C-alpha positions as a printed Julia matrix, in Angstrom:
168×3 Matrix{Float64}:
 -10.31   15.36   -8.03
 -10.14   15.07   -4.26
  -7.9    16.77   -1.8
  -4.15   16.36   -1.82
  -3.17   14.84    1.51
  -1.17   16.9     4.0
   1.93   15.7     5.84
   0.05   15.36    9.15
  -2.4    13.03    7.38
   0.51   10.99    6.02
   1.95   10.57    9.53
  -1.43    9.51   10.94
  -2.18    7.11    8.09
   1.25    5.53    8.41
   0.44    4.83   12.05
  -2.55    2.79   10.87
  -0.36    0.93    8.37
   2.23    0.23   11.09
  -0.52   -1.27   13.27
  -1.41   -3.6    10.38
   2.27   -4.49    9.94
   2.53   -5.47   13.62
  -0.5    -7.76   13.17
   1.42   -9.66   10.48
   3.9   -10.75   13.16
   1.2   -12.98   14.68
   1.39  -15.28   11.65
   5.19  -15.0    11.24
   4.69  -12.92    8.11
   7.09  -10.13    7.21
   5.65   -7.08    9.03
   4.38   -4.92    6.2
   1.03   -3.16    6.48
  -1.14   -1.16    4.13
  -4.17    1.11    4.41
  -6.34    2.12    1.47
  -8.15    5.43    1.95
 -11.28    6.11   -0.05
 -12.04    9.31   -1.96
 -13.49   10.79    1.25
 -10.23   10.21    3.16
 -11.74    7.5     5.38
 -10.24    4.01    5.63
 -11.73    1.88    2.86
  -9.63   -1.25    3.5
  -6.52   -2.52    5.23
  -4.03   -5.24    4.43
  -0.94   -6.88    5.79
   1.44   -9.47    4.49
  -0.29  -12.85    4.63
   1.97  -15.01    2.47
   2.75  -17.35    5.36
  -0.79  -17.24    6.77
  -2.43  -18.04    3.42
   0.36  -19.85    1.58
  -0.17  -17.32   -1.2
   2.87  -15.7    -2.83
   0.71  -12.77   -4.0
  -0.66  -11.96   -0.52
   1.43   -8.82   -0.08
  -0.05   -6.08    2.1
  -0.82   -3.85   -0.89
  -2.58   -6.59   -2.89
  -4.64   -7.64    0.14
  -5.71   -4.0     0.71
  -6.45   -3.41   -2.99
  -8.63   -6.54   -3.2
 -10.52   -5.61   -0.02
 -10.87   -2.0    -1.17
 -12.31   -2.96   -4.55
 -14.86   -5.2    -2.83
 -15.77   -2.47   -0.32
 -16.22    0.07   -3.12
 -18.47   -2.35   -5.06
 -20.6    -2.96   -1.95
 -20.79    0.76   -1.12
 -21.91    1.63   -4.64
 -24.51   -1.17   -4.63
 -25.86    0.04   -1.27
 -26.18    3.55   -2.74
 -28.07    2.18   -5.74
 -25.22    2.83   -8.14
 -22.84    0.57   -9.93
 -19.09    0.28   -9.75
 -16.76   -2.05  -11.54
 -14.84   -2.03   -8.26
 -11.43   -2.25   -9.82
 -10.96    1.45  -10.53
  -9.76    2.86   -7.24
  -9.59    6.4    -8.58
  -9.04    9.13   -6.03
  -7.97    6.63   -3.37
  -4.66    6.78   -1.48
  -2.62    3.7    -0.61
  -0.38    3.95    2.45
   2.18    1.17    2.97
   5.07    0.69    5.37
   7.55   -0.48    2.7
   8.15    0.74   -0.85
   6.01   -1.43   -3.15
   7.68   -4.23   -5.13
   7.19   -4.66   -8.9
   4.11   -6.88   -8.47
   2.44   -4.44   -6.09
   3.41   -1.41   -8.18
   1.81   -3.09  -11.19
  -1.37   -3.74   -9.19
  -1.41   -0.1    -8.06
  -1.1     1.15  -11.64
  -3.72   -1.29  -12.95
  -6.2    -0.35  -10.21
  -5.73    3.37  -11.04
  -4.71    4.43   -7.53
  -3.44    8.01   -7.94
  -1.41    8.38   -4.71
   0.95    6.15   -2.74
   2.48    7.07    0.6
   5.2     4.74    1.87
   7.59    4.45    4.78
  10.86    2.58    4.26
  12.7     2.28    0.97
  13.33   -1.24   -0.36
  16.81   -1.08   -1.9
  16.57   -4.72   -3.09
  13.12   -4.91   -4.69
  11.48   -1.48   -4.57
   9.53   -0.31   -7.6
   8.64    3.24   -6.58
  12.01    4.84   -7.18
  14.79    2.73   -5.7
  15.36   -0.28   -8.02
  12.55    0.45  -10.5
  10.06    3.29  -10.81
   6.97    1.56  -12.16
   4.62    3.99  -10.4
   5.93    6.94  -12.42
   6.81    5.12  -15.65
   5.7     7.49  -18.41
   5.21    4.68  -20.95
   2.32    3.29  -18.88
  -1.23    4.62  -19.1
  -1.49    5.69  -15.45
   0.96    7.55  -13.22
   1.03    7.76   -9.48
   2.02   10.55   -7.09
   4.56    9.12   -4.64
   5.15   10.38   -1.09
   8.17    8.42    0.25
   9.9     8.23    3.61
   6.93    8.82    5.93
   7.9     7.56    9.41
  10.73    5.81    7.58
  12.86    5.0    10.66
   9.92    3.36   12.45
   8.95    1.31    9.39
  12.55    0.23    8.73
  13.16   -0.7    12.39
  10.14   -3.02   12.41
  11.55   -4.9     9.4
  15.13   -4.9    10.71
  14.03   -6.35   14.05
  11.95   -9.03   12.33
  14.8   -10.19   10.08
  17.34  -10.06   12.95
  15.11  -12.45   14.95
  14.56  -14.79   12.0
  18.15  -14.92   10.79
  19.87  -14.92   14.15
């Protein structure tokens, strides 16, 4: 098992996720960003909401990062002469600016990601402790360590500003 991340790492990684979230604004997508860190602690993949950009209801930041991370892991293993099914993202860490929804929490569990760091809570659709707690549901076959509230005010402000502009 790899290292347990420290708080300073969480703050830094959330900065990378916030940069991805800001990129989503260019396509009028809700500004949510994600960074998937590999077992070595380096960035394996990034993602941002692309539902508007792609016309894909599943193109949430977490799903985009998980898909890209699985592909990167497969390529890395092939380059090293090994094999990887690509879908087991064991010992990776997912950092996301908003608490994952039920769909994303399910994808996290199914991809075997052991750690999730997130910024703002989602009181309407969150599935990492607010509305549901899929990531720590003991009846499932995989449980996730959750580190909530990292740079929470910054993450929440980005979303608040976006919705104020689009509703006002």
